[in-house]
XYZ file of C-alpha atoms in Angstrom:
613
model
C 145.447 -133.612 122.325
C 146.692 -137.034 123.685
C 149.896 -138.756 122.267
C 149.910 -142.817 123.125
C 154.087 -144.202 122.709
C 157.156 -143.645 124.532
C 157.927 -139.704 125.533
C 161.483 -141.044 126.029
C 161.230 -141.726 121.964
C 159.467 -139.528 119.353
C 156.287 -141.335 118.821
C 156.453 -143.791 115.625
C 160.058 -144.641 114.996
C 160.165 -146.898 113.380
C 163.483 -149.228 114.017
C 164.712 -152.646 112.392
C 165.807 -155.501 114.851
C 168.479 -156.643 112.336
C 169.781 -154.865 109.696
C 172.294 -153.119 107.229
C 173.148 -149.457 107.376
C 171.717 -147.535 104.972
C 173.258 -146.687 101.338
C 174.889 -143.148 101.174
C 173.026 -140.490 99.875
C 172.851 -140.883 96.181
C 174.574 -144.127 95.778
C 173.104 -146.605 93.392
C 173.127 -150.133 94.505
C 171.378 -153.000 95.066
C 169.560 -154.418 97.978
C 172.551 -157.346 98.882
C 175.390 -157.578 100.880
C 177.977 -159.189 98.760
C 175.467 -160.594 96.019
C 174.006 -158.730 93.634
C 171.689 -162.177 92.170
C 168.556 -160.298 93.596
C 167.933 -157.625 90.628
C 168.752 -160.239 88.368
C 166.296 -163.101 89.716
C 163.495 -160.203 89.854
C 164.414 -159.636 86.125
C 164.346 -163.385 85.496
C 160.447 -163.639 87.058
C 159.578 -160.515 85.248
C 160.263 -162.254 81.986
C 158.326 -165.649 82.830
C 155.382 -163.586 84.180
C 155.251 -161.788 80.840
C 155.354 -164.867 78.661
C 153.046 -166.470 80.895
C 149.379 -166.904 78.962
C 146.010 -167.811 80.064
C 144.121 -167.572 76.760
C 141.869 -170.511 77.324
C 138.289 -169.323 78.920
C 138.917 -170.965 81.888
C 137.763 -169.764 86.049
C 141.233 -169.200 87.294
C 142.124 -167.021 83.620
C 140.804 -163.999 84.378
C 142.094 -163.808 88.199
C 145.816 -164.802 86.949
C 145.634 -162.497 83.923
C 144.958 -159.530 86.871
C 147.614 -161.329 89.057
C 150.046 -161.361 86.350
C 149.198 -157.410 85.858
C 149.772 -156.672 89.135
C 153.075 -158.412 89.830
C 154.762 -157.004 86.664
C 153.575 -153.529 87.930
C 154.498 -154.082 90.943
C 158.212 -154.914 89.279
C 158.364 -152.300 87.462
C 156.609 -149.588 89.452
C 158.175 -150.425 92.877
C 160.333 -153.687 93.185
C 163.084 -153.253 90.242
C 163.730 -149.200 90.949
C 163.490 -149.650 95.155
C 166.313 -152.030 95.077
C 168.094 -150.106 93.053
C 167.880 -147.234 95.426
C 167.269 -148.078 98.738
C 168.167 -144.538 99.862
C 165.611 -142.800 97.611
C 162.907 -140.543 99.560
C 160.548 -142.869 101.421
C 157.111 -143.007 99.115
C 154.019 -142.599 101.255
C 150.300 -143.327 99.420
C 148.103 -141.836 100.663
C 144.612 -143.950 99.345
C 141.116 -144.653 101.215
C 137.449 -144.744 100.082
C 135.512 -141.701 98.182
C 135.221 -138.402 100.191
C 137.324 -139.602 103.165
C 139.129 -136.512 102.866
C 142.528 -137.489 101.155
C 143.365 -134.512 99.126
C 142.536 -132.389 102.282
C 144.371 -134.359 104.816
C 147.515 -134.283 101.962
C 147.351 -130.240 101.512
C 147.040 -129.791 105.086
C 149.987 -131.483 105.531
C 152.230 -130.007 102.731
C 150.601 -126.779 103.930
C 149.381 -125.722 100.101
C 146.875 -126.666 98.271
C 148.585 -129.220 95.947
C 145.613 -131.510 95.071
C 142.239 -130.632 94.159
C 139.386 -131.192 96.832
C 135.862 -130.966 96.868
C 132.211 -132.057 96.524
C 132.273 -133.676 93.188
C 133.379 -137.788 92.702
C 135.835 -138.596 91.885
C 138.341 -135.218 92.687
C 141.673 -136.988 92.464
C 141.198 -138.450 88.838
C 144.699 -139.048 88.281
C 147.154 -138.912 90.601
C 149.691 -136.409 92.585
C 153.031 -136.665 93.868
C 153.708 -133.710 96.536
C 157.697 -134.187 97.653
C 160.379 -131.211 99.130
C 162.112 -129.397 95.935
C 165.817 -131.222 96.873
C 163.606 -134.559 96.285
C 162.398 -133.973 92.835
C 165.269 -135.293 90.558
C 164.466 -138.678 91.924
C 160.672 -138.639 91.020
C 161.081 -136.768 87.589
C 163.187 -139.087 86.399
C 160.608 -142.293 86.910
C 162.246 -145.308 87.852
C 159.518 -145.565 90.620
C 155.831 -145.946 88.524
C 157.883 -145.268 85.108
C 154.687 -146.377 83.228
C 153.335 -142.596 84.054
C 154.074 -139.658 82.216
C 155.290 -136.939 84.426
C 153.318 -133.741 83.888
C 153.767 -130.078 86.547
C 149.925 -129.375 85.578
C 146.811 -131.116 87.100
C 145.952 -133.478 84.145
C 142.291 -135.566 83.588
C 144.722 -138.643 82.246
C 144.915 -141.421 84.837
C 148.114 -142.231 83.292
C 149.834 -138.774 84.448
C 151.414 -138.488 87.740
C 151.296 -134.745 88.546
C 154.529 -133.515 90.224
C 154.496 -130.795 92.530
C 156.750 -129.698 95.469
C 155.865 -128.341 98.792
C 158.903 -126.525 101.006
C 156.894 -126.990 103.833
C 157.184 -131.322 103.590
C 160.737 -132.271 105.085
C 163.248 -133.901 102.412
C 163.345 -137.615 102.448
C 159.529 -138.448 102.899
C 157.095 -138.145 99.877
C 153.296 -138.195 99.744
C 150.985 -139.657 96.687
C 147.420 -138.873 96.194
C 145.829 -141.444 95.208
C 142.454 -141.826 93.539
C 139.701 -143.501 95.506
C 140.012 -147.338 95.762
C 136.157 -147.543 96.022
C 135.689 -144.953 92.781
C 132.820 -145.781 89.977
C 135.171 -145.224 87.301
C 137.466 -148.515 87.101
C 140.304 -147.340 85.317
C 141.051 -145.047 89.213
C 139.899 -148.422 91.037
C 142.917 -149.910 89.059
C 145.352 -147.278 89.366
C 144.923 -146.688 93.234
C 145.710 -150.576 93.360
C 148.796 -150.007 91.051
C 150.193 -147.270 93.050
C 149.578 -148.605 96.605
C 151.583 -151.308 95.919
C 154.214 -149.309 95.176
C 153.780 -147.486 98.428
C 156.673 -148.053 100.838
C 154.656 -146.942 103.384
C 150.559 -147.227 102.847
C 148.124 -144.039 104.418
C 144.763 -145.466 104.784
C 142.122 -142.387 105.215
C 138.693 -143.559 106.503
C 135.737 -141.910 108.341
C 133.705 -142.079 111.105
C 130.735 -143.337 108.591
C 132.752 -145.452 106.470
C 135.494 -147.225 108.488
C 133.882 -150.614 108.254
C 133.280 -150.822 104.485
C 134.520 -153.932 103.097
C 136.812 -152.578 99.924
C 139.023 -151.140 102.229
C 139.499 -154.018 104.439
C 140.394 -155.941 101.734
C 143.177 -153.845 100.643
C 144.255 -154.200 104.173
C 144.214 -157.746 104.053
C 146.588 -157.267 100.946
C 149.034 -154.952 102.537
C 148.885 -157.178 105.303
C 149.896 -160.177 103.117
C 153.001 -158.405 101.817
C 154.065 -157.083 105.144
C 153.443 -153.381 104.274
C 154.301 -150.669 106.858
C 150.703 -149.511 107.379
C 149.458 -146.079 109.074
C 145.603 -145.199 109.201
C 143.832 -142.460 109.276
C 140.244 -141.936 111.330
C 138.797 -138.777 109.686
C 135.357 -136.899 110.598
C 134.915 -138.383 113.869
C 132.483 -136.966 116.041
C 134.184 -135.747 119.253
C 131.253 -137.093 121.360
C 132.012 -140.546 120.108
C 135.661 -140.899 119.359
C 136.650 -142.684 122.270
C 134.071 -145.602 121.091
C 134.315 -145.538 117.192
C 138.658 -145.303 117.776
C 138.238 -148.192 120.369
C 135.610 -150.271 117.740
C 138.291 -149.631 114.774
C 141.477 -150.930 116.878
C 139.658 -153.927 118.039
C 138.762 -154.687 113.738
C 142.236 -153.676 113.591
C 143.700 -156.359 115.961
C 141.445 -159.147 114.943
C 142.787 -158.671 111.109
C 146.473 -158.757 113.007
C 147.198 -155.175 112.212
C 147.057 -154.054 115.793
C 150.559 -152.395 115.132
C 149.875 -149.798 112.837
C 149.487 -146.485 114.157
C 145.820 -145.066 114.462
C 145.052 -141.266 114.107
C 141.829 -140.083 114.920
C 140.671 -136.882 113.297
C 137.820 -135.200 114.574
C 134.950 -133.708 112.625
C 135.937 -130.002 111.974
C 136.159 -126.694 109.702
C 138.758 -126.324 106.685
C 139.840 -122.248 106.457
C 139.975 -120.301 103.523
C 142.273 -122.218 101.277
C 140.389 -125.378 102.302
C 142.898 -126.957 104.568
C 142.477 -128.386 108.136
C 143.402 -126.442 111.382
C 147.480 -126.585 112.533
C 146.071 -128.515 115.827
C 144.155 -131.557 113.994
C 146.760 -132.488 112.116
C 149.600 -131.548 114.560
C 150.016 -135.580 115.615
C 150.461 -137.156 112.435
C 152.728 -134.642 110.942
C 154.829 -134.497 113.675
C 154.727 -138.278 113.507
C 155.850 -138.179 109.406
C 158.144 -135.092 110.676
C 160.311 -137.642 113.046
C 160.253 -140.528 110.409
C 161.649 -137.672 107.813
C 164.102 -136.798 110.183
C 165.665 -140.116 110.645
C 167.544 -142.120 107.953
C 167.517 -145.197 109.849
C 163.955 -145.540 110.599
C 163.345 -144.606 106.434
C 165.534 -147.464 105.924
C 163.862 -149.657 108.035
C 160.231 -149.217 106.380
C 161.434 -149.234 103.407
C 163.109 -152.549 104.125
C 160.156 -153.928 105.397
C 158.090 -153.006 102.918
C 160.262 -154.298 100.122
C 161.158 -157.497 102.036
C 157.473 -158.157 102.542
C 156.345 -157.434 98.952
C 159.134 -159.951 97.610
C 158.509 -162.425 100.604
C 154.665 -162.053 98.824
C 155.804 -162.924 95.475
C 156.275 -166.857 95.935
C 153.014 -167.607 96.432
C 151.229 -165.404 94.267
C 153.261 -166.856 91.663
C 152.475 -170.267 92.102
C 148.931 -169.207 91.985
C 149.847 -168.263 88.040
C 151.877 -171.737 87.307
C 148.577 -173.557 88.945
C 147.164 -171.852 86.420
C 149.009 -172.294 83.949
C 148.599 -176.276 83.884
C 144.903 -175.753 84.528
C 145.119 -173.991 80.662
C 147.708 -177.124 79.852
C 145.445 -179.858 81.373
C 141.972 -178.291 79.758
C 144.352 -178.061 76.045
C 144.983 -181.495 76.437
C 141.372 -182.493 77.553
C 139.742 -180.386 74.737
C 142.599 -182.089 72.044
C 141.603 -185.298 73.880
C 137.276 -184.973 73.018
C 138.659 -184.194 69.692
C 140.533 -186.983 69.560
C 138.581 -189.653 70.895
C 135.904 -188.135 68.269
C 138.050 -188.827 65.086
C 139.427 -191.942 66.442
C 135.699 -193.298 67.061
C 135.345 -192.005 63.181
C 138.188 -194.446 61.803
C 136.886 -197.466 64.140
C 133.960 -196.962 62.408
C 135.235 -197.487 58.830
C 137.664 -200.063 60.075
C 134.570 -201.866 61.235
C 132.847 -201.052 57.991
C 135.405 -202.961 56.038
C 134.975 -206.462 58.331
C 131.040 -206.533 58.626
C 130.452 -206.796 54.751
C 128.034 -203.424 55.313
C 129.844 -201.843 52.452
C 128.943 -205.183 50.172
C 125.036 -204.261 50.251
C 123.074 -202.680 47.962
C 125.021 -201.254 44.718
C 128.340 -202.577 45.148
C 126.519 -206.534 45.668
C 124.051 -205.871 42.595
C 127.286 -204.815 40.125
C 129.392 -207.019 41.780
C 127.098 -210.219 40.666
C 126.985 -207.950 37.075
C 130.794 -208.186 36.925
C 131.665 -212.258 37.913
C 128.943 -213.515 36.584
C 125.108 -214.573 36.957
C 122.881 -216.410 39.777
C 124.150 -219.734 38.009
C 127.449 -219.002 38.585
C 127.341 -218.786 42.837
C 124.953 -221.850 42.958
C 127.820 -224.064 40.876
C 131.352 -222.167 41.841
C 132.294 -225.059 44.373
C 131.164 -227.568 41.782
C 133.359 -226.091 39.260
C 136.340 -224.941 41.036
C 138.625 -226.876 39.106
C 138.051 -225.055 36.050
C 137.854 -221.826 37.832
C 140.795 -219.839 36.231
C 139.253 -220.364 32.509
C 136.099 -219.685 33.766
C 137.734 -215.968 35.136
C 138.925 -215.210 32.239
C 136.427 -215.465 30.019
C 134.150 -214.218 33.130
C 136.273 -210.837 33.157
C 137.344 -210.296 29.280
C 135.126 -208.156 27.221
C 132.788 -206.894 29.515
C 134.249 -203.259 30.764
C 130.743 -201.650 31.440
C 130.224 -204.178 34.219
C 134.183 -203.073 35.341
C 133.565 -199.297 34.892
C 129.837 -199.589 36.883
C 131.557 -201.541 39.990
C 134.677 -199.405 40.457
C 131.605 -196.178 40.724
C 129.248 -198.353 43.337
C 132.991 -198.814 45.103
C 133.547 -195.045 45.524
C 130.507 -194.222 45.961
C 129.611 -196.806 48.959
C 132.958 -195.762 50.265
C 132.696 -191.826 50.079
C 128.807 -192.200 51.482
C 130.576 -193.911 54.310
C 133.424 -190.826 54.631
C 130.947 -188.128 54.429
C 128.980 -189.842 57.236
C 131.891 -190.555 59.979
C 133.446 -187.338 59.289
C 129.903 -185.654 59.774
C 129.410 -187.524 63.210
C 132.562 -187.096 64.219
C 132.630 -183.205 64.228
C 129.067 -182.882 65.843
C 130.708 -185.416 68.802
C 133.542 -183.036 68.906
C 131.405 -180.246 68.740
C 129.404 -181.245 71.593
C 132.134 -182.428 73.618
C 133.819 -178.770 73.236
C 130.259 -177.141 73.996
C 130.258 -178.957 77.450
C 133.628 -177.543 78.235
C 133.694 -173.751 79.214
C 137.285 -173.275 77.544
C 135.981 -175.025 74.347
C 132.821 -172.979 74.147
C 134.583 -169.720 73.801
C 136.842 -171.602 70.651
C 134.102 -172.674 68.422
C 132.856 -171.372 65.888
C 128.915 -172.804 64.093
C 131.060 -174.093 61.086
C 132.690 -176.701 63.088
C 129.954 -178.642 64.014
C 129.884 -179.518 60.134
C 132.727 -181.355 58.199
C 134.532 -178.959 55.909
C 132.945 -177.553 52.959
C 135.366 -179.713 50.420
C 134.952 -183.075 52.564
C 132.447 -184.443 49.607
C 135.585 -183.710 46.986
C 138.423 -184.764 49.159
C 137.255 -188.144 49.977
C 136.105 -188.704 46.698
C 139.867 -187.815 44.837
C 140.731 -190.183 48.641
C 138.918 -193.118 46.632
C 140.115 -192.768 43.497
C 143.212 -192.146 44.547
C 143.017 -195.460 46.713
C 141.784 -197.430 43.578
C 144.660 -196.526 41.368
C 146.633 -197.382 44.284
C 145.357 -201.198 44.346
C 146.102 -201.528 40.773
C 149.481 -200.472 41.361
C 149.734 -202.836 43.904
C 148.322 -205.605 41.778
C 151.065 -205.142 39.402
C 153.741 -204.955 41.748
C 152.860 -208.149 43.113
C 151.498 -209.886 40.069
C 155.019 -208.802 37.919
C 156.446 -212.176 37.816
C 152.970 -214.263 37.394
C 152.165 -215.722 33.780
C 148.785 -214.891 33.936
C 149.629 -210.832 34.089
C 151.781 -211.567 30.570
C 148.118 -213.773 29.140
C 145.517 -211.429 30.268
C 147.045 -207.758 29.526
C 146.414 -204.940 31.548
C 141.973 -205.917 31.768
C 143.156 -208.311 34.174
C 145.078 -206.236 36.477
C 141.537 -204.156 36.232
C 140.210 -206.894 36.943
C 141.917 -208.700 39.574
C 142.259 -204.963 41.505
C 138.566 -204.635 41.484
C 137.890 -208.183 42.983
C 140.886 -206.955 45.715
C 138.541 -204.160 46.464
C 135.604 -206.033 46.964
C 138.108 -208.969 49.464
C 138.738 -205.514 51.533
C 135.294 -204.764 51.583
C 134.180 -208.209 52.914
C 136.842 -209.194 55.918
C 140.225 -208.859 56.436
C 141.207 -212.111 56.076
C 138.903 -213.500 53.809
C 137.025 -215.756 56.924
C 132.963 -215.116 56.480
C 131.253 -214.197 59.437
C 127.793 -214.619 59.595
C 126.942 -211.350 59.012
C 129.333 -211.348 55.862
C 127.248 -214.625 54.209
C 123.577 -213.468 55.266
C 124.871 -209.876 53.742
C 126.672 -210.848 50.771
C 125.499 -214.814 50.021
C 128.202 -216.326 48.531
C 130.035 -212.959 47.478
C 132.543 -213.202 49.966
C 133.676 -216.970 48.898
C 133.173 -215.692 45.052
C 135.601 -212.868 46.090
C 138.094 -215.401 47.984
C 137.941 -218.139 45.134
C 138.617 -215.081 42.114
C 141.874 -214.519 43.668
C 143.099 -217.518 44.737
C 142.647 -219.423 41.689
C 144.943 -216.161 40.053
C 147.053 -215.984 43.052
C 147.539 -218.437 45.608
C 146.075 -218.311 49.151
C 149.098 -215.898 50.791
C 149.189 -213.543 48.173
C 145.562 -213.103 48.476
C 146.403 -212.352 51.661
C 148.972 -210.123 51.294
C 147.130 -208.076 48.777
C 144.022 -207.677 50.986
C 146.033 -206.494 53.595
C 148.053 -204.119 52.105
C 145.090 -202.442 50.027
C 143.060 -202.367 53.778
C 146.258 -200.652 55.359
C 146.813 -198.514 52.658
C 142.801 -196.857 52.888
C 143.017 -197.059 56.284
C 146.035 -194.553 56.006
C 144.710 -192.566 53.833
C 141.179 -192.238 55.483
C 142.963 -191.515 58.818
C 145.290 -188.363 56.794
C 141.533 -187.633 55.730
C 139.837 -187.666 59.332
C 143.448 -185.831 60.705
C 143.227 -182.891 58.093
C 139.161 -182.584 60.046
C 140.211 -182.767 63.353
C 142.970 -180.265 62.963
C 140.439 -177.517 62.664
C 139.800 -178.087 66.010
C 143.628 -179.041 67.312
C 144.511 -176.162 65.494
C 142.481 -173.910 67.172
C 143.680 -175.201 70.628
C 147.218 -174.873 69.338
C 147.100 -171.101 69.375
C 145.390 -171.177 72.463
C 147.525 -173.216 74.249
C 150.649 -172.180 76.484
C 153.962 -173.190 76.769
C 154.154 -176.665 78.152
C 157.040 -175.215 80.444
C 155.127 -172.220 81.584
C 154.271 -173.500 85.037
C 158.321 -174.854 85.909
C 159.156 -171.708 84.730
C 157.114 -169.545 86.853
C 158.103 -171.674 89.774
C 161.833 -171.786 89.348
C 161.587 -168.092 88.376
C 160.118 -167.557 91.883
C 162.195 -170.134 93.474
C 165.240 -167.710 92.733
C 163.756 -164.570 93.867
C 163.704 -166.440 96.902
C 166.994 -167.465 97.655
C 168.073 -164.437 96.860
C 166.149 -162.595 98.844
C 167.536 -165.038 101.859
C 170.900 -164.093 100.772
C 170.254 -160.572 100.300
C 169.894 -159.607 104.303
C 166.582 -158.086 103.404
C 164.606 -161.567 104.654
C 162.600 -160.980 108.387
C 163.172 -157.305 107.883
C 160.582 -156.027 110.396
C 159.875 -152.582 111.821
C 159.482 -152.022 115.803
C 158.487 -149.254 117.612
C 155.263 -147.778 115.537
C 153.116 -145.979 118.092
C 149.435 -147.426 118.936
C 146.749 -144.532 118.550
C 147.260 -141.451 118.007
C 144.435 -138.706 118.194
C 144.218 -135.575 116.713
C 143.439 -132.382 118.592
C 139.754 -131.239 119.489
């Protein structure tokens, strides 16, 4: 058996450059010197990572919903209760791939068999906590990993943590069994993740045959990200080829910058009776954990590292979850804008309907011509326009079928014209939400379709709209004499010939389209009113009348698109969550420079150690 590290110092001591003392045994107190902001800044980023959301079906969801998992158990399992005891017995966890020989390696060890081993995968299915009897107050109670229930009996529930003690392990050093981080079943993939981050010190078991997988590797990567005290274990080496496979693994080792934590080397060998390793393999390392037991300050110094390097990690994982977070803002706002741009193309459309004298053909021209008057009529209005308002009247008294069949071709040109906008509008919105991968997982095959009650609603829209004209005719005609001559049939009247003004233009100016539409309907419409009211209040009424269906086709179009904005509403997060996250994180980190804790780093681990043969 070879030891590598100074004889003058027991091998794998660890030591701090620059530190605190230790907290007396017992005491409960925070990680600071003078400031106790720490605790209360990790409490602060534990609340904005758990009102953080990522509902929207998005690339970068899924990774920040696991992200956000991870950091608020790594909070609560390890962060929140390490700071508050920086004293408590060091946590080892003890994790590698499936059939490396954990459990073995751990019972060997403790010198008892304390966690089940053998031939069938996965053994460790949930996990267990081996620790010296004077040490198990501080585990039973739970602040470290309090989301597992403590149990004395080997248990098939992941979420147990099995507690058992073992005289033969020194007080001050604990070991964790995990389950395999490779395992089939992914509820023990999850839960070795969970507890090796709250490792303050991480035992990686490997073999000969299975040192260069890549799930372990990555794990190291991780631990190597939040500046982890790392140890590894070589198991099942063949003696014959030791030297090359321990000289292969340092050199992966180095070139992944983890050329400082300490290598043992196992070799391939026997278990006795009670299915634990022989005294002389395991001699190095627990002689190695025996010394880091034995000292206080070297404890304190992993620990410190550990916990310095896990909140030194936390900054940038968290601004991983705001960038996510205004991904989810920025595709809300994009999905609310295809919506948008949908509806709004809807109302341009019946805004343009109302200039181009469409809405004059067909139905509403034929009972307009019913309701002013005959062929005649058009061919001699400018002759006659002099004796235009008698002509009106006796035009528009009498005759309220005409009256009665116009205001119907009105609403029904108009709610045709509703049902169609509203139609293409929620097939473009549909589509535009089917490109998008966050607005393919909202919709739902009724939305490509107006609602079910669009027919009704714009119909009570026009006849609502209609009343409203007459309303407005009598407002505005109050004071006129011919409103006192002609009775209430004239308001009727006069409203209906307001309707068809709004249907031709908005200000009463033909276009070409209007006169090879509408022949002389437009200029009928124009001369009707201003012979009862004067050039500006035609104006005026025409305008007011448009505005007012405008408005309430827009309410109309608004109540459609809200199925949609609704929908992205619910999904969408806080408009804050991202400066929230970030300033969260931004005050674990000055604390954490305040604290003393910041470039915590351990010296002194010993290069490779090898087993007996």
């Amino acid at each position: 058996m070879t030891t590598h590290g100074d004889p003058a110092t027991p091998a794998g001591t660890p030591t701090v450059a620059a530190r605190t003392g230790p907290t007396d045994a017992g005491e409960d107190r925070p990680a600071t010197t003078g400031d106790d902001s720490l605790p209360a800044a990790l409490a602060g980023l534990r609340a904005a990572i758990g009102a953080a959301r990522f509902p929207l079906a998005l690339p970068s969801a899924e990774p920040a919903r696991r992200a956000g998992g991870s950091l608020t158990d790594q909070l609560d399992d390890y962060l929140l209760p390490r700071l508050r005891r920086l004293d408590a017995p060091l946590l080892v966890v003890v994790g590698g791939s499936t059939g490396a020989g954990k459990s073995t390696l751990v019972n060997s060890l403790v010198q008892a068999r304390v966690s089940a081993a053998g031939v069938l995968r996965p053994t460790t299915r949930s996990p267990v906590l081996v620790c010296n009897p004077a040490d198990s107050g501080w585990f039973r109670k739970g602040e470290l990993l309090p989301g597992l229930t403590r149990t004395t009996e080997p248990s098939e529930d992941p979420r147990t943590l099995q507690l058992v003690t073992a005289p033969a392990l020194p007080a001050g050093l604990a070991f964790l069994d995990a389950p395999d981080i490779d395992s089939v079943v992914d509820a023990n993939r999850a839960l070795a993740g969970q507890l090796l981050a709250a490792a303050d010190l991480w035992l990686f078991v490997t073999t000969a045959a299975r040192y260069a997988d890549a799930v372990p590797w990555e794990l190291l990567r991780s631990a190597r990200a939040r500046g982890a005290v790392i140890a590894m274990v070589l198991d099942r080496v063949p003696p014959e080829a030791a030297d090359e496979i321990a000289a292969h693994l340092s050199e992966m080792l180095a070139a992944q910058e983890l050329g400082a934590a300490p290598l043992f080397v196992l070799p391939e060998t026997w278990v006795d009776g009670q299915g634990l390793l022989p005294d002389r393999v395991t001699a190095p390392l627990a002689a190695w954990f025996a010394r880091l037991a034995a000292d206080a300050d070297a404890r304190a110094a992993v620990v410190r590292q550990t916990l310095d390097g896990a909140l030194a990690a936390l900054h940038p994982a968290v601004e991983g979850l705001a960038d996510a977070a205004e991904e989810q803002v920025a595709a809300a706002d994009a999905l609310d804008e295809r919506v948008l741009a949908a509806y709004r193309g809807a109302h341009r459309t019946v805004e343009q309907g109302l200039k181009d004298g469409r809405l004059l053909r067909g139905e509403v021209l034929a009972r307009w011509q019913e309701f002013v008057g005959t062929g005649e009529f058009f061919r001699t209005l400018e002759a006659r326009i002099g004796r235009l308002r008698d002509r009106v009247v006796a035009a528009v008294t009498g005759r309220p079928a005409p009256a009665s069949e116009l205001r119907d071709a009105i609403e029904s040109q108009l709610v045709t014209l509703l049902r169609g906008v509203a139609a293409e509008a929620a097939e473009n919105a549909y589509t535009g939400w089917k490109a998008h991968p966050a607005g393919a997982a909202l919709l739902e095959p009724e939305l490509a379709h107006p609602s079910a009650d669009l027919p009704e609603r714009a119909e009570r829209l026009v006849r609502e709209w209609q009343r409203g004209v007459l309303e407005l005719v009598r407002a505005e005609g109050g004071d006129r004499r011919f409103v006192a001559r002609t009775a209430a049939y004239a308001v009727n009247a006069t409203g209906l010939a307001v309707m068809i003004a709004v249907f031709a233009s908005t200000a009463f100016i033909p276009t070409g389209l209007e006169v090879a539409t509408g022949a002389g309907t437009t200029v009928a419409a124009q001369t009707v009113l201003q012979a009862i009211f004067g050039d500006q209040a035609v104006r005026t009424l025409a305008a007011k009348a448009r505005a007012d269906l405008l408005d309430r086709v827009r309410a109309l179009l608004d109540d459609e698109a809200a199925r949609y904005l609704d929908r992205t509403a619910q999904a969408r997060p806080a408009a804050d969550t991202a400066e929230a996250l970030r300033g969260a994180a931004n005050r674990v980190e000055i604390a954490r420079n305040r604290s003393g804790l910041a470039g915590a780093a351990v010296a002194g681990l010993p290069g490779t150690e090898r087993g007996g043969s």
